[in-house]
Amino acid sequence: MATAELALVKPINRLSRFGAGAAPRLGGRRPPSVVRMAVGSPPPAAGATTALPKKSPKTTEIKETLLTPRFYTTDFDEMESLFNTEMNKNLNEKEFEALLQEFKTDYNQTHFVRNPAFKEAADKLQGPLRQIFVEFLERSCTAEFSGFLLYKELGRRLKKTNPVVAEIFSLMSRDEARHAGFLNKGLSDFNLALDLGFLTKARKYTFFKPKFIFYATYLSEKIGYWRYITIYRHLKANPEFQVYPIFKYFENWCQDENRHGDFFSALLKAQPQFLNDWKAKLWSRFFCLSVYVTMYLNDCQRTAFYEGIGLNTKEFDMHVIIETNRTSARIFPAVLDVENPEFKRKLDRMVEINEKLIAVGESQDIPLVKNFKKIPLVAALVSEIVAAYLMPPVESGSVDFAEFEPRLVY
Ligand SMILES: [Fe+2]
Ligand SMILES: [Fe+2]
């Protein structure tokens, strides 16, 4: 899971910068540093890299922005009523039983096993690429862990109302814990570790109503699938860019994400009121746009990472957006016309405006002047986003909610 949301009114900055003092010594035997991303003072949230040993920890501020992967919470009482089989006759118990059996099979139980190649590869990664790799691991780990927390809580809360759905959530949280743990082990190759216990307590949680949790998590699972499989296929075809072994695990890994997405698809079909009216169409397009714009702006700030593994960032992102949109069109009642070249032109203009906003943010001006300079840029960004939202949509979705979505062929 890799959920993100759209920043409409704030500039989007680079996520984290490790100060020289806290940078891990390359290839050394120094104990790992603990990366903490926490709510700090002054607001907005700031994080810290804490060097071990625990005595007199050396901390360096790292920025957390609106594009940092979020933690979610929801209305669990409403969730309980949605999954009450007596209240909701659309819940196809046989279908959920079948899904549960698939999750119980646990295809990837023995998949996430590390080997010495990880540390060797990490030691070879130097300079800016090393830093951006750390950031990639850190962001991915946070996103996976965010899924773990939400699914675990849903598994706990739905136990009485709907034990089958509850168990599926628990098994999905198992998968996400595995993914987060594997990424965190990856960070240890760089002498770092995310303090997940600290994250759980200190992070702000974003509240979404159940309906929005469904849209957002469905999209984030599917976009996660397309990102992982695209990187995997690219590196399989171009092994000279295989700079760190984690990507070799993406093929089976993304199948977990795909299964998670399919489960949300089944959940959405069991709640036709979330799919079959004009509001559902507007919200579907809104969530698609949020997720696509967030990814595009985020990735365009990190071209060094994608170029480092031999990808063209914008081409990669457009491929992922188009495929995710095609997948989402099977369930969402309306999606964006992302294959219209005008959509990409709008995204590219958003990137340009965002770059200007970042430049203003990093300038030496006093805050008042900075804010003044940002006004027209923020207005321009918002108008591009609104224009993209208002582009003629593509009507989509399944008419027959009883029919289960066909599986993707891997
Ligand atoms: Fe997932
Ligand atoms: Fe995951």
Short mmCIF file of C-alpha atoms and ligand atoms in Angstrom, two decimals:
data_model
loop_
_atom_site.label_atom_id
_atom_site.label_comp_id
_atom_site.label_asym_id
_atom_site.label_seq_id
_atom_site.Cartn_x
_atom_site.Cartn_y
_atom_site.Cartn_z
CA MET A 1 0.00 0.00 0.00
CA ALA A 2 1.27 3.43 -0.82
CA THR A 3 -1.38 5.96 -0.14
CA ALA A 4 -0.74 9.62 -0.67
CA GLU A 5 -2.93 12.62 -1.00
CA LEU A 6 -3.02 15.84 -2.80
CA ALA A 7 -1.59 19.08 -1.51
CA LEU A 8 -3.84 21.79 -2.81
CA VAL A 9 -2.69 24.82 -0.92
CA LYS A 10 0.87 24.21 0.14
CA PRO A 11 4.01 23.91 -1.92
CA ILE A 12 5.43 20.46 -2.11
CA ASN A 13 8.97 20.23 -0.85
CA ARG A 14 11.54 17.54 -0.91
CA LEU A 15 10.86 15.07 1.84
CA SER A 16 14.02 14.62 3.76
CA ARG A 17 17.54 15.76 3.82
CA PHE A 18 20.01 14.16 6.13
CA GLY A 19 22.45 16.58 7.62
CA ALA A 20 26.09 15.77 7.15
CA GLY A 21 26.46 15.13 10.85
CA ALA A 22 23.87 12.40 10.81
CA ALA A 23 24.78 10.80 7.52
CA PRO A 24 25.59 7.14 7.95
CA ARG A 25 29.24 6.26 7.46
CA LEU A 26 29.53 4.36 4.23
CA GLY A 27 30.32 0.71 4.69
CA GLY A 28 31.36 1.28 8.26
CA ARG A 29 30.38 -0.76 11.28
CA ARG A 30 28.70 2.06 13.06
CA PRO A 31 25.46 0.93 14.67
CA PRO A 32 22.37 1.84 12.68
CA SER A 33 20.75 5.22 13.11
CA VAL A 34 17.08 5.30 13.87
CA VAL A 35 15.08 7.44 11.48
CA ARG A 36 12.21 9.06 13.26
CA MET A 37 9.48 10.89 11.44
CA ALA A 38 7.40 12.44 14.09
CA VAL A 39 5.19 15.29 15.05
CA GLY A 40 7.57 17.91 16.27
CA SER A 41 7.72 21.48 17.30
CA PRO A 42 7.37 23.93 15.70
CA PRO A 43 4.59 22.77 13.41
CA PRO A 44 4.22 21.43 10.80
CA ALA A 45 5.46 17.98 11.66
CA ALA A 46 9.19 17.61 11.66
CA GLY A 47 11.20 14.48 12.00
CA ALA A 48 14.56 13.52 13.36
CA THR A 49 17.32 11.13 12.66
CA THR A 50 18.50 9.72 15.93
CA ALA A 51 21.95 8.26 16.06
CA LEU A 52 22.55 5.27 18.29
CA PRO A 53 23.74 4.63 21.02
CA LYS A 54 20.82 6.12 22.87
CA LYS A 55 22.91 8.33 25.13
CA SER A 56 23.01 11.91 23.91
CA PRO A 57 21.24 11.26 20.64
CA LYS A 58 22.30 13.46 17.78
CA THR A 59 19.25 14.70 15.97
CA THR A 60 18.87 16.28 12.60
CA GLU A 61 15.64 17.73 11.32
CA ILE A 62 14.12 16.07 8.30
CA LYS A 63 11.19 17.64 6.57
CA GLU A 64 7.84 15.99 6.46
CA THR A 65 5.48 17.39 3.85
CA LEU A 66 1.94 16.96 2.65
CA LEU A 67 3.24 14.37 0.22
CA THR A 68 4.78 12.16 2.87
CA PRO A 69 2.91 8.85 3.04
CA ARG A 70 0.09 9.25 5.56
CA PHE A 71 -1.40 7.17 8.31
CA TYR A 72 -5.15 6.73 8.16
CA THR A 73 -7.95 6.20 10.56
CA THR A 74 -11.68 5.90 9.92
CA ASP A 75 -15.12 5.63 11.47
CA PHE A 76 -14.93 2.04 12.74
CA ASP A 77 -18.57 2.03 13.90
CA GLU A 78 -19.73 2.85 10.39
CA MET A 79 -17.37 0.17 9.07
CA GLU A 80 -19.02 -2.34 11.38
CA SER A 81 -22.48 -1.51 10.09
CA LEU A 82 -21.28 -1.69 6.47
CA PHE A 83 -20.01 -5.24 7.03
CA ASN A 84 -22.95 -6.48 9.00
CA THR A 85 -24.33 -9.30 6.83
CA GLU A 86 -27.81 -8.86 8.28
CA MET A 87 -27.91 -5.20 7.35
CA ASN A 88 -26.15 -5.50 4.01
CA LYS A 89 -27.54 -8.18 1.74
CA ASN A 90 -25.03 -7.33 -0.99
CA LEU A 91 -22.22 -8.98 0.94
CA ASN A 92 -21.51 -12.11 -1.01
CA GLU A 93 -20.26 -14.39 1.73
CA LYS A 94 -19.12 -17.11 -0.66
CA GLU A 95 -16.97 -14.66 -2.54
CA PHE A 96 -15.32 -13.42 0.67
CA GLU A 97 -14.81 -17.03 1.83
CA ALA A 98 -12.99 -17.74 -1.43
CA LEU A 99 -10.86 -14.63 -1.01
CA LEU A 100 -10.05 -15.65 2.56
CA GLN A 101 -8.84 -19.06 1.40
CA GLU A 102 -6.55 -17.33 -1.06
CA PHE A 103 -5.09 -15.09 1.64
CA LYS A 104 -4.65 -18.09 3.92
CA THR A 105 -2.63 -19.85 1.24
CA ASP A 106 0.02 -17.21 1.92
CA TYR A 107 1.86 -17.45 -1.40
CA ASN A 108 4.72 -15.27 -0.23
CA GLN A 109 5.38 -16.89 3.11
CA THR A 110 8.93 -17.81 2.17
CA HIS A 111 9.53 -15.10 -0.41
CA PHE A 112 11.08 -12.33 1.66
CA VAL A 113 14.43 -13.87 2.50
CA ARG A 114 17.51 -11.70 2.37
CA ASN A 115 21.03 -12.58 1.31
CA PRO A 116 24.49 -10.97 1.56
CA ALA A 117 24.03 -9.28 -1.84
CA PHE A 118 21.93 -6.57 -0.17
CA LYS A 119 24.69 -5.19 2.03
CA GLU A 120 27.28 -5.49 -0.73
CA ALA A 121 25.04 -3.57 -3.15
CA ALA A 122 24.27 -0.90 -0.54
CA ASP A 123 27.98 -0.38 0.13
CA LYS A 124 28.54 0.23 -3.58
CA LEU A 125 25.84 2.89 -3.71
CA GLN A 126 27.54 6.22 -3.10
CA GLY A 127 26.86 9.93 -3.34
CA PRO A 128 23.45 11.40 -4.16
CA LEU A 129 22.05 8.08 -5.41
CA ARG A 130 22.76 6.51 -2.01
CA GLN A 131 20.85 9.27 -0.29
CA ILE A 132 17.90 9.03 -2.62
CA PHE A 133 17.83 5.26 -2.17
CA VAL A 134 17.57 5.71 1.56
CA GLU A 135 14.69 8.07 1.00
CA PHE A 136 12.98 5.58 -1.28
CA LEU A 137 13.29 2.83 1.34
CA GLU A 138 12.12 5.15 4.09
CA ARG A 139 9.05 6.37 2.20
CA SER A 140 8.11 2.90 0.99
CA CYS A 141 8.50 1.46 4.49
CA THR A 142 6.28 4.21 5.93
CA ALA A 143 3.61 3.60 3.29
CA GLU A 144 3.62 -0.17 3.84
CA PHE A 145 3.52 0.31 7.57
CA SER A 146 0.60 2.70 7.21
CA GLY A 147 -1.33 -0.11 5.47
CA PHE A 148 -0.35 -2.52 8.22
CA LEU A 149 -1.77 -0.26 10.96
CA LEU A 150 -5.06 0.42 9.20
CA TYR A 151 -5.70 -3.21 8.20
CA LYS A 152 -4.72 -4.50 11.61
CA GLU A 153 -7.21 -2.21 13.29
CA LEU A 154 -9.95 -3.11 10.80
CA GLY A 155 -9.23 -6.80 11.42
CA ARG A 156 -9.62 -6.21 15.14
CA ARG A 157 -12.74 -4.07 14.95
CA LEU A 158 -14.71 -6.19 12.47
CA LYS A 159 -14.12 -9.51 14.22
CA LYS A 160 -17.58 -9.68 15.76
CA THR A 161 -19.59 -8.26 12.90
CA ASN A 162 -17.97 -10.09 10.02
CA PRO A 163 -15.28 -12.60 10.99
CA VAL A 164 -14.45 -13.49 7.38
CA VAL A 165 -13.80 -9.92 6.26
CA ALA A 166 -12.01 -9.29 9.56
CA GLU A 167 -9.66 -12.21 9.00
CA ILE A 168 -8.86 -11.02 5.49
CA PHE A 169 -7.91 -7.62 6.90
CA SER A 170 -5.68 -9.32 9.47
CA LEU A 171 -3.99 -11.37 6.76
CA MET A 172 -3.47 -8.25 4.67
CA SER A 173 -1.88 -6.59 7.67
CA ARG A 174 0.42 -9.64 7.85
CA ASP A 175 1.47 -8.94 4.25
CA GLU A 176 2.05 -5.24 4.87
CA ALA A 177 4.06 -5.95 8.02
CA ARG A 178 6.23 -8.25 5.97
CA HIS A 179 6.72 -5.60 3.29
CA ALA A 180 7.49 -2.89 5.82
CA GLY A 181 9.88 -5.20 7.69
CA PHE A 182 11.70 -6.12 4.50
CA LEU A 183 12.16 -2.46 3.58
CA ASN A 184 13.32 -1.67 7.09
CA LYS A 185 15.92 -4.44 6.81
CA GLY A 186 16.95 -2.73 3.59
CA LEU A 187 17.53 0.46 5.56
CA SER A 188 19.81 -1.50 7.87
CA ASP A 189 22.08 -2.07 4.84
CA PHE A 190 22.52 1.70 4.93
CA ASN A 191 23.07 1.67 8.72
CA LEU A 192 19.63 3.11 9.35
CA ALA A 193 16.34 1.87 10.74
CA LEU A 194 12.86 3.33 10.93
CA ASP A 195 11.56 3.38 14.48
CA LEU A 196 8.13 1.95 13.68
CA GLY A 197 6.91 1.88 17.28
CA PHE A 198 7.70 5.55 17.60
CA LEU A 199 6.03 6.26 14.25
CA THR A 200 2.84 4.54 15.41
CA LYS A 201 2.53 6.78 18.42
CA ALA A 202 3.91 10.05 17.17
CA ARG A 203 2.49 10.34 13.69
CA LYS A 204 -0.63 12.31 12.89
CA TYR A 205 -3.48 10.19 11.58
CA THR A 206 -5.64 11.44 8.72
CA PHE A 207 -9.33 10.69 9.14
CA PHE A 208 -11.25 9.40 6.13
CA LYS A 209 -14.86 8.23 6.13
CA PRO A 210 -15.14 4.52 5.18
CA LYS A 211 -16.28 5.36 1.66
CA PHE A 212 -13.12 7.38 1.06
CA ILE A 213 -10.93 4.74 2.68
CA PHE A 214 -12.27 2.32 0.07
CA TYR A 215 -11.51 4.60 -2.88
CA ALA A 216 -8.11 5.64 -1.55
CA THR A 217 -6.87 2.20 -0.52
CA TYR A 218 -8.16 0.53 -3.69
CA LEU A 219 -6.23 3.06 -5.76
CA SER A 220 -3.12 2.92 -3.63
CA GLU A 221 -2.98 -0.88 -3.80
CA LYS A 222 -3.46 -0.87 -7.57
CA ILE A 223 -1.00 1.94 -8.19
CA GLY A 224 1.44 0.11 -5.91
CA TYR A 225 0.98 -3.01 -8.02
CA TRP A 226 1.67 -1.13 -11.26
CA ARG A 227 4.70 0.67 -9.86
CA TYR A 228 6.32 -2.51 -8.55
CA ILE A 229 5.60 -4.63 -11.62
CA THR A 230 6.78 -1.90 -14.00
CA ILE A 231 10.08 -1.49 -12.14
CA TYR A 232 10.48 -5.27 -11.96
CA ARG A 233 9.89 -5.78 -15.68
CA HIS A 234 12.16 -2.89 -16.61
CA LEU A 235 15.04 -4.22 -14.49
CA LYS A 236 14.54 -7.73 -15.77
CA ALA A 237 14.96 -6.42 -19.30
CA ASN A 238 17.84 -4.09 -18.31
CA PRO A 239 19.81 -5.92 -15.62
CA GLU A 240 22.69 -3.44 -15.79
CA PHE A 241 20.49 -1.08 -13.72
CA GLN A 242 19.83 -3.66 -11.02
CA VAL A 243 21.76 -1.71 -8.39
CA TYR A 244 20.09 -3.13 -5.29
CA PRO A 245 18.51 -6.59 -4.95
CA ILE A 246 15.22 -5.46 -3.42
CA PHE A 247 13.75 -4.96 -6.90
CA LYS A 248 14.15 -8.67 -7.64
CA TYR A 249 11.47 -9.32 -5.02
CA PHE A 250 8.94 -7.00 -6.63
CA GLU A 251 7.30 -9.61 -8.86
CA ASN A 252 5.82 -11.68 -6.03
CA TRP A 253 5.53 -8.66 -3.81
CA CYS A 254 3.27 -6.80 -6.25
CA GLN A 255 0.99 -9.82 -6.40
CA ASP A 256 0.26 -9.19 -2.72
CA GLU A 257 -0.71 -5.61 -3.58
CA ASN A 258 -2.85 -6.81 -6.44
CA ARG A 259 -4.71 -9.23 -4.17
CA HIS A 260 -5.23 -6.43 -1.67
CA GLY A 261 -6.67 -4.26 -4.44
CA ASP A 262 -8.96 -7.08 -5.59
CA PHE A 263 -10.26 -7.44 -2.05
CA PHE A 264 -11.14 -3.72 -1.98
CA SER A 265 -12.77 -4.15 -5.33
CA ALA A 266 -14.97 -6.88 -3.83
CA LEU A 267 -15.70 -4.64 -0.84
CA LEU A 268 -16.75 -1.79 -3.12
CA LYS A 269 -19.04 -4.09 -5.09
CA ALA A 270 -20.68 -5.06 -1.82
CA GLN A 271 -21.42 -1.36 -1.25
CA PRO A 272 -23.09 -0.35 -4.53
CA GLN A 273 -24.18 2.94 -2.95
CA PHE A 274 -20.51 3.99 -3.18
CA LEU A 275 -20.41 3.30 -6.90
CA ASN A 276 -23.71 3.97 -8.55
CA ASP A 277 -24.59 7.64 -8.29
CA TRP A 278 -23.31 10.98 -9.52
CA LYS A 279 -21.48 11.63 -6.25
CA ALA A 280 -19.59 8.38 -6.64
CA LYS A 281 -18.48 9.54 -10.10
CA LEU A 282 -17.21 12.84 -8.77
CA TRP A 283 -15.38 11.23 -5.84
CA SER A 284 -13.84 8.52 -8.02
CA ARG A 285 -12.38 11.17 -10.32
CA PHE A 286 -11.24 13.22 -7.34
CA PHE A 287 -9.35 10.31 -5.79
CA CYS A 288 -7.85 9.29 -9.12
CA LEU A 289 -6.62 12.84 -9.66
CA SER A 290 -5.26 13.14 -6.10
CA VAL A 291 -3.31 9.94 -6.36
CA TYR A 292 -1.95 10.59 -9.88
CA VAL A 293 -0.96 14.22 -9.27
CA THR A 294 0.68 13.36 -5.96
CA MET A 295 2.73 10.60 -7.52
CA TYR A 296 3.73 12.73 -10.52
CA LEU A 297 4.85 15.71 -8.43
CA ASN A 298 6.61 13.48 -5.92
CA ASP A 299 8.46 11.48 -8.55
CA CYS A 300 9.43 14.52 -10.62
CA GLN A 301 11.26 15.79 -7.53
CA ARG A 302 13.14 12.50 -7.38
CA THR A 303 14.19 11.97 -10.96
CA ALA A 304 17.66 10.99 -9.71
CA PHE A 305 16.17 7.83 -8.24
CA TYR A 306 14.33 6.76 -11.39
CA GLU A 307 17.19 7.74 -13.67
CA GLY A 308 19.52 5.85 -11.32
CA ILE A 309 17.67 2.66 -12.19
CA GLY A 310 17.50 3.55 -15.88
CA LEU A 311 13.93 4.83 -16.06
CA ASN A 312 12.60 8.03 -17.56
CA THR A 313 10.58 9.40 -14.63
CA LYS A 314 7.75 10.95 -16.61
CA GLU A 315 7.40 8.01 -18.97
CA PHE A 316 7.39 5.62 -16.02
CA ASP A 317 4.76 7.65 -14.20
CA MET A 318 2.51 8.00 -17.24
CA HIS A 319 2.68 4.26 -17.83
CA VAL A 320 1.72 3.62 -14.21
CA ILE A 321 -1.08 6.22 -14.33
CA ILE A 322 -2.56 4.85 -17.56
CA GLU A 323 -2.47 1.25 -16.35
CA THR A 324 -3.88 2.11 -12.92
CA ASN A 325 -6.61 4.14 -14.58
CA ARG A 326 -7.53 1.24 -16.89
CA THR A 327 -7.65 -1.11 -13.90
CA SER A 328 -9.73 1.35 -11.84
CA ALA A 329 -12.15 1.79 -14.73
CA ARG A 330 -13.31 -1.77 -14.10
CA ILE A 331 -14.78 -0.74 -10.75
CA PHE A 332 -15.03 3.06 -10.51
CA PRO A 333 -18.10 4.54 -12.23
CA ALA A 334 -16.00 7.27 -13.85
CA VAL A 335 -12.29 7.83 -14.31
CA LEU A 336 -10.11 10.56 -15.79
CA ASP A 337 -9.20 10.71 -19.45
CA VAL A 338 -5.51 10.24 -18.69
CA GLU A 339 -4.77 9.00 -22.20
CA ASN A 340 -5.74 12.37 -23.62
CA PRO A 341 -2.38 14.16 -24.23
CA GLU A 342 -3.83 17.27 -22.62
CA PHE A 343 -3.83 15.46 -19.26
CA LYS A 344 -0.07 14.96 -19.37
CA ARG A 345 0.45 18.57 -20.50
CA LYS A 346 -1.47 19.69 -17.42
CA LEU A 347 0.62 17.45 -15.16
CA ASP A 348 3.80 18.88 -16.68
CA ARG A 349 2.61 22.42 -16.05
CA MET A 350 1.89 21.46 -12.42
CA VAL A 351 5.48 20.21 -12.13
CA GLU A 352 6.82 23.52 -13.46
CA ILE A 353 4.70 25.53 -11.03
CA ASN A 354 5.65 23.25 -8.16
CA GLU A 355 9.33 23.74 -8.97
CA LYS A 356 8.85 27.50 -8.78
CA LEU A 357 7.07 27.11 -5.45
CA ILE A 358 9.95 25.05 -4.11
CA ALA A 359 12.43 27.67 -5.32
CA VAL A 360 10.49 30.40 -3.47
CA GLY A 361 10.42 28.23 -0.36
CA GLU A 362 14.17 27.73 -0.49
CA SER A 363 15.01 31.38 -1.22
CA GLN A 364 16.48 33.71 1.38
CA ASP A 365 13.39 35.94 1.51
CA ILE A 366 11.62 36.60 4.78
CA PRO A 367 8.46 34.48 5.32
CA LEU A 368 6.09 37.35 4.49
CA VAL A 369 7.73 37.95 1.11
CA LYS A 370 7.82 34.23 0.42
CA ASN A 371 4.11 33.91 1.10
CA PHE A 372 3.40 36.90 -1.11
CA LYS A 373 5.38 35.36 -3.96
CA LYS A 374 3.63 32.03 -3.51
CA ILE A 375 0.09 33.40 -3.95
CA PRO A 376 0.02 33.55 -7.77
CA LEU A 377 1.86 30.24 -8.02
CA VAL A 378 -0.56 28.46 -5.70
CA ALA A 379 -3.46 29.99 -7.66
CA ALA A 380 -1.93 28.72 -10.91
CA LEU A 381 -1.41 25.24 -9.45
CA VAL A 382 -4.96 25.06 -8.15
CA SER A 383 -6.34 26.20 -11.49
CA GLU A 384 -4.36 23.48 -13.32
CA ILE A 385 -5.66 20.86 -10.89
CA VAL A 386 -9.24 22.07 -11.26
CA ALA A 387 -8.89 22.14 -15.05
CA ALA A 388 -7.57 18.55 -15.01
CA TYR A 389 -10.49 17.53 -12.82
CA LEU A 390 -12.98 19.16 -15.15
CA MET A 391 -11.66 17.51 -18.31
CA PRO A 392 -14.38 15.34 -19.86
CA PRO A 393 -14.24 12.07 -17.89
CA VAL A 394 -14.45 8.51 -19.10
CA GLU A 395 -17.62 6.74 -18.02
CA SER A 396 -16.69 3.36 -16.67
CA GLY A 397 -17.44 0.73 -14.07
CA SER A 398 -19.12 -2.60 -13.95
CA VAL A 399 -22.87 -2.79 -14.45
CA ASP A 400 -23.07 -6.23 -12.97
CA PHE A 401 -21.90 -5.97 -9.39
CA ALA A 402 -22.47 -9.66 -8.75
CA GLU A 403 -19.83 -10.67 -11.25
CA PHE A 404 -16.40 -10.93 -9.66
CA GLU A 405 -13.63 -8.98 -11.29
CA PRO A 406 -11.43 -11.10 -13.56
CA ARG A 407 -7.94 -11.59 -12.22
CA LEU A 408 -4.97 -10.01 -13.83
CA VAL A 409 -2.64 -12.37 -15.57
CA TYR A 410 0.82 -11.91 -14.08
FE FE B 1 -0.98 -3.70 0.02
FE FE B 2 2.39 -3.77 0.69
#
